[in-house]
Structure formats: C-alpha cells, structure tokens
Amino acid sequence: DADFAAWGLDRTGRIIARALQQYGMILIDVSGSFKIMAENLVVNPDAGYDWNDASIRLTRNTTSPIPTSAFRVLKLPTGSGGTHGGCLR
C-alpha cells in the first residue's frame, strides 16, 4: 500500500495493482511500449459496473504511475519441449 501511495495511484489504479499482485498478468511483448489491457465492461452483460462509472473510472493514466521495475518475471511452468504455449523460455 505504501508503494501504491508513493506512485500516486487513484482508487482504480490501486484495485488493478492489487489484482496484478494477487493474480499476475501475461505479458505480450509486441507493442513497443508498456500497456495493460482491460476488458470492455460496457459490452459484458454480467458486469455490474463499467469503466466510466465515477467510482472506478479507467483512463490511460490509471496504471501509468506503476513503474516497470515493480514487476517480476516468474519462471514459466514446466512445458513440453522447452516451451509453454507458444512462449520460449
């Protein structure tokens, strides 16, 4: 929580950062810059909120304060042939 405060994350940024800590993420390194993709809640009939809701507004700046140095690369699970899915180790 101290890091989140130091980075200046808003409520939504803290929610996303906590979820990243707890559940992790899959990095796809083809975009040329660091991005976090989020589901479009407007088209999800099971969502109770959408990102335009004032209490959880998501903008391009929501997660930008999270420094890339805060992420850790974890070892991939054992897969067949030295790959996991289409990923090389």
Short mmCIF file of N, CA and C in Angstrom, two decimals:
data_model
loop_
_atom_site.label_atom_id
_atom_site.label_comp_id
_atom_site.label_asym_id
_atom_site.label_seq_id
_atom_site.Cartn_x
_atom_site.Cartn_y
_atom_site.Cartn_z
N ASP A 1 0.82 -1.20 0.00
CA ASP A 1 0.00 0.00 0.00
C ASP A 1 0.86 1.26 0.00
N ALA A 2 2.01 1.21 0.67
CA ALA A 2 2.90 2.37 0.68
C ALA A 2 3.40 2.68 -0.72
N ASP A 3 3.73 1.63 -1.49
CA ASP A 3 4.17 1.85 -2.87
C ASP A 3 3.05 2.47 -3.70
N PHE A 4 1.85 1.97 -3.53
CA PHE A 4 0.72 2.49 -4.29
C PHE A 4 0.54 3.98 -4.01
N ALA A 5 0.64 4.36 -2.75
CA ALA A 5 0.51 5.76 -2.37
C ALA A 5 1.66 6.59 -2.95
N ALA A 6 2.88 6.06 -2.86
CA ALA A 6 4.05 6.78 -3.38
C ALA A 6 3.95 6.98 -4.89
N TRP A 7 3.36 6.03 -5.59
CA TRP A 7 3.21 6.14 -7.04
C TRP A 7 2.08 7.09 -7.42
N GLY A 8 1.22 7.42 -6.46
CA GLY A 8 0.10 8.31 -6.74
C GLY A 8 -1.07 7.64 -7.44
N LEU A 9 -1.24 6.32 -7.20
CA LEU A 9 -2.34 5.61 -7.84
C LEU A 9 -3.68 6.05 -7.27
N ASP A 10 -4.66 6.23 -8.14
CA ASP A 10 -6.01 6.51 -7.67
C ASP A 10 -6.67 5.20 -7.25
N ARG A 11 -7.93 5.25 -6.85
CA ARG A 11 -8.63 4.06 -6.35
C ARG A 11 -8.60 2.92 -7.38
N THR A 12 -8.89 3.24 -8.62
CA THR A 12 -8.91 2.21 -9.66
C THR A 12 -7.51 1.66 -9.90
N GLY A 13 -6.51 2.52 -9.90
CA GLY A 13 -5.13 2.07 -10.06
C GLY A 13 -4.72 1.12 -8.95
N ARG A 14 -5.17 1.40 -7.72
CA ARG A 14 -4.86 0.53 -6.58
C ARG A 14 -5.56 -0.82 -6.72
N ILE A 15 -6.79 -0.81 -7.20
CA ILE A 15 -7.52 -2.06 -7.41
C ILE A 15 -6.79 -2.92 -8.43
N ILE A 16 -6.37 -2.31 -9.53
CA ILE A 16 -5.68 -3.05 -10.59
C ILE A 16 -4.31 -3.53 -10.09
N ALA A 17 -3.58 -2.67 -9.39
CA ALA A 17 -2.26 -3.06 -8.87
C ALA A 17 -2.39 -4.23 -7.89
N ARG A 18 -3.40 -4.19 -7.04
CA ARG A 18 -3.60 -5.29 -6.08
C ARG A 18 -3.94 -6.58 -6.84
N ALA A 19 -4.78 -6.49 -7.87
CA ALA A 19 -5.12 -7.67 -8.67
C ALA A 19 -3.88 -8.22 -9.38
N LEU A 20 -3.02 -7.34 -9.88
CA LEU A 20 -1.78 -7.78 -10.52
C LEU A 20 -0.90 -8.50 -9.52
N GLN A 21 -0.84 -8.01 -8.27
CA GLN A 21 -0.05 -8.67 -7.24
C GLN A 21 -0.60 -10.05 -6.93
N GLN A 22 -1.91 -10.13 -6.82
CA GLN A 22 -2.54 -11.38 -6.39
C GLN A 22 -2.61 -12.42 -7.51
N TYR A 23 -2.97 -11.98 -8.72
CA TYR A 23 -3.24 -12.92 -9.80
C TYR A 23 -2.18 -12.93 -10.90
N GLY A 24 -1.34 -11.89 -10.97
CA GLY A 24 -0.34 -11.82 -12.01
C GLY A 24 -0.93 -11.34 -13.31
N MET A 25 -0.12 -11.40 -14.35
CA MET A 25 -0.57 -11.00 -15.67
C MET A 25 0.26 -11.72 -16.71
N ILE A 26 -0.21 -11.71 -17.93
CA ILE A 26 0.52 -12.28 -19.05
C ILE A 26 1.06 -11.10 -19.85
N LEU A 27 2.35 -11.10 -20.09
CA LEU A 27 2.97 -10.03 -20.85
C LEU A 27 3.12 -10.47 -22.30
N ILE A 28 2.62 -9.65 -23.18
CA ILE A 28 2.80 -9.87 -24.61
C ILE A 28 3.66 -8.73 -25.11
N ASP A 29 4.88 -9.04 -25.47
CA ASP A 29 5.87 -8.01 -25.78
C ASP A 29 5.96 -7.76 -27.27
N VAL A 30 4.92 -7.14 -27.83
CA VAL A 30 4.94 -6.82 -29.26
C VAL A 30 4.49 -5.39 -29.54
N SER A 31 4.12 -4.65 -28.53
CA SER A 31 3.51 -3.34 -28.76
C SER A 31 4.51 -2.20 -28.84
N GLY A 32 5.72 -2.40 -28.35
CA GLY A 32 6.71 -1.34 -28.38
C GLY A 32 6.71 -0.48 -27.14
N SER A 33 5.66 -0.56 -26.33
CA SER A 33 5.63 0.16 -25.07
C SER A 33 4.76 -0.60 -24.08
N PHE A 34 4.91 -0.27 -22.81
CA PHE A 34 4.24 -0.95 -21.72
C PHE A 34 2.76 -0.59 -21.72
N LYS A 35 1.88 -1.60 -21.74
CA LYS A 35 0.43 -1.37 -21.71
C LYS A 35 -0.24 -2.43 -20.85
N ILE A 36 -1.33 -2.07 -20.23
CA ILE A 36 -2.19 -3.03 -19.55
C ILE A 36 -3.55 -2.95 -20.22
N MET A 37 -4.04 -4.08 -20.70
CA MET A 37 -5.33 -4.14 -21.37
C MET A 37 -6.40 -4.50 -20.35
N ALA A 38 -7.59 -3.93 -20.52
CA ALA A 38 -8.70 -4.22 -19.62
C ALA A 38 -9.93 -4.60 -20.44
N GLU A 39 -10.75 -5.45 -19.86
CA GLU A 39 -11.99 -5.87 -20.52
C GLU A 39 -12.93 -4.69 -20.69
N ASN A 40 -13.61 -4.63 -21.81
CA ASN A 40 -14.62 -3.60 -22.04
C ASN A 40 -15.88 -4.02 -21.29
N LEU A 41 -16.09 -3.42 -20.12
CA LEU A 41 -17.21 -3.81 -19.27
C LEU A 41 -18.56 -3.36 -19.82
N VAL A 42 -18.56 -2.41 -20.74
CA VAL A 42 -19.81 -1.94 -21.33
C VAL A 42 -20.51 -3.06 -22.08
N VAL A 43 -19.73 -3.93 -22.75
CA VAL A 43 -20.33 -5.00 -23.55
C VAL A 43 -20.44 -6.32 -22.79
N ASN A 44 -20.07 -6.34 -21.52
CA ASN A 44 -20.16 -7.55 -20.70
C ASN A 44 -21.49 -7.52 -19.94
N PRO A 45 -22.43 -8.38 -20.32
CA PRO A 45 -23.75 -8.35 -19.67
C PRO A 45 -23.71 -8.75 -18.20
N ASP A 46 -22.63 -9.39 -17.75
CA ASP A 46 -22.53 -9.81 -16.36
C ASP A 46 -21.85 -8.78 -15.46
N ALA A 47 -21.32 -7.72 -16.03
CA ALA A 47 -20.62 -6.71 -15.24
C ALA A 47 -21.62 -5.79 -14.55
N GLY A 48 -21.36 -5.50 -13.30
CA GLY A 48 -22.22 -4.59 -12.55
C GLY A 48 -21.80 -3.14 -12.69
N TYR A 49 -20.60 -2.92 -13.22
CA TYR A 49 -20.06 -1.57 -13.40
C TYR A 49 -19.46 -1.49 -14.79
N ASP A 50 -19.16 -0.28 -15.22
CA ASP A 50 -18.31 -0.13 -16.38
C ASP A 50 -17.24 0.91 -16.04
N TRP A 51 -16.21 0.99 -16.87
CA TRP A 51 -15.05 1.83 -16.54
C TRP A 51 -15.37 3.32 -16.55
N ASN A 52 -16.54 3.71 -17.03
CA ASN A 52 -16.93 5.12 -16.98
C ASN A 52 -17.61 5.48 -15.68
N ASP A 53 -17.93 4.49 -14.86
CA ASP A 53 -18.52 4.75 -13.54
C ASP A 53 -17.54 5.62 -12.75
N ALA A 54 -18.01 6.68 -12.17
CA ALA A 54 -17.13 7.63 -11.47
C ALA A 54 -16.33 6.97 -10.35
N SER A 55 -16.85 5.90 -9.74
CA SER A 55 -16.13 5.28 -8.63
C SER A 55 -14.98 4.39 -9.07
N ILE A 56 -14.95 4.01 -10.35
CA ILE A 56 -13.85 3.16 -10.85
C ILE A 56 -13.36 3.61 -12.22
N ARG A 57 -13.43 4.87 -12.53
CA ARG A 57 -13.07 5.38 -13.86
C ARG A 57 -11.67 4.90 -14.27
N LEU A 58 -11.58 4.34 -15.46
CA LEU A 58 -10.32 3.84 -16.00
C LEU A 58 -9.91 4.72 -17.17
N THR A 59 -8.72 5.28 -17.08
CA THR A 59 -8.21 6.11 -18.16
C THR A 59 -6.82 5.61 -18.55
N ARG A 60 -6.23 6.20 -19.56
CA ARG A 60 -4.89 5.81 -19.98
C ARG A 60 -3.86 6.11 -18.89
N ASN A 61 -4.20 6.95 -17.92
CA ASN A 61 -3.27 7.31 -16.85
C ASN A 61 -3.48 6.52 -15.56
N THR A 62 -4.46 5.63 -15.54
CA THR A 62 -4.77 4.89 -14.32
C THR A 62 -3.60 4.06 -13.82
N THR A 63 -2.96 3.34 -14.71
CA THR A 63 -1.86 2.46 -14.30
C THR A 63 -0.49 2.98 -14.72
N SER A 64 -0.44 4.11 -15.42
CA SER A 64 0.85 4.61 -15.89
C SER A 64 1.84 4.94 -14.77
N PRO A 65 1.39 5.27 -13.54
CA PRO A 65 2.38 5.51 -12.49
C PRO A 65 3.11 4.26 -12.00
N ILE A 66 2.62 3.06 -12.34
CA ILE A 66 3.28 1.84 -11.88
C ILE A 66 4.57 1.67 -12.67
N PRO A 67 5.73 1.72 -12.00
CA PRO A 67 6.99 1.58 -12.74
C PRO A 67 7.22 0.14 -13.20
N THR A 68 7.80 -0.01 -14.36
CA THR A 68 8.07 -1.36 -14.87
C THR A 68 9.03 -2.11 -13.94
N SER A 69 9.82 -1.39 -13.17
CA SER A 69 10.74 -2.05 -12.24
C SER A 69 10.00 -2.75 -11.10
N ALA A 70 8.71 -2.47 -10.93
CA ALA A 70 7.92 -3.11 -9.87
C ALA A 70 7.45 -4.51 -10.26
N PHE A 71 7.59 -4.86 -11.54
CA PHE A 71 7.15 -6.17 -11.99
C PHE A 71 8.27 -7.18 -11.88
N ARG A 72 7.90 -8.42 -11.59
CA ARG A 72 8.86 -9.52 -11.53
C ARG A 72 8.50 -10.53 -12.60
N VAL A 73 9.50 -11.13 -13.20
CA VAL A 73 9.29 -12.20 -14.17
C VAL A 73 9.42 -13.51 -13.41
N LEU A 74 8.39 -14.32 -13.48
CA LEU A 74 8.39 -15.60 -12.80
C LEU A 74 8.71 -16.71 -13.80
N LYS A 75 9.27 -17.77 -13.30
CA LYS A 75 9.60 -18.91 -14.14
C LYS A 75 8.31 -19.53 -14.68
N LEU A 76 8.32 -19.83 -15.97
CA LEU A 76 7.17 -20.49 -16.58
C LEU A 76 7.03 -21.90 -16.04
N PRO A 77 5.81 -22.41 -15.96
CA PRO A 77 5.63 -23.80 -15.56
C PRO A 77 6.30 -24.74 -16.55
N THR A 78 6.63 -25.91 -16.11
CA THR A 78 7.25 -26.89 -16.98
C THR A 78 6.31 -27.23 -18.11
N GLY A 79 6.80 -27.14 -19.33
CA GLY A 79 6.00 -27.46 -20.51
C GLY A 79 6.77 -28.45 -21.36
N SER A 80 6.14 -28.91 -22.37
CA SER A 80 6.83 -29.88 -23.23
C SER A 80 7.72 -29.16 -24.23
N GLY A 81 8.88 -29.71 -24.46
CA GLY A 81 9.78 -29.20 -25.48
C GLY A 81 10.39 -27.84 -25.18
N GLY A 82 10.42 -27.41 -23.91
CA GLY A 82 11.04 -26.14 -23.56
C GLY A 82 10.18 -24.92 -23.84
N THR A 83 8.92 -25.13 -24.17
CA THR A 83 8.02 -24.00 -24.38
C THR A 83 6.78 -24.18 -23.52
N HIS A 84 6.09 -23.11 -23.29
CA HIS A 84 4.79 -23.15 -22.61
C HIS A 84 3.85 -22.40 -23.52
N GLY A 85 2.89 -23.08 -24.10
CA GLY A 85 2.10 -22.46 -25.15
C GLY A 85 3.03 -22.19 -26.31
N GLY A 86 3.05 -20.99 -26.82
CA GLY A 86 3.97 -20.63 -27.89
C GLY A 86 5.18 -19.85 -27.38
N CYS A 87 5.35 -19.80 -26.05
CA CYS A 87 6.42 -18.98 -25.46
C CYS A 87 7.72 -19.76 -25.37
N LEU A 88 8.78 -19.10 -25.67
CA LEU A 88 10.10 -19.68 -25.46
C LEU A 88 10.58 -19.32 -24.09
N ARG A 89 11.36 -20.18 -23.48
CA ARG A 89 11.91 -19.88 -22.16
C ARG A 89 13.11 -19.00 -22.27
#
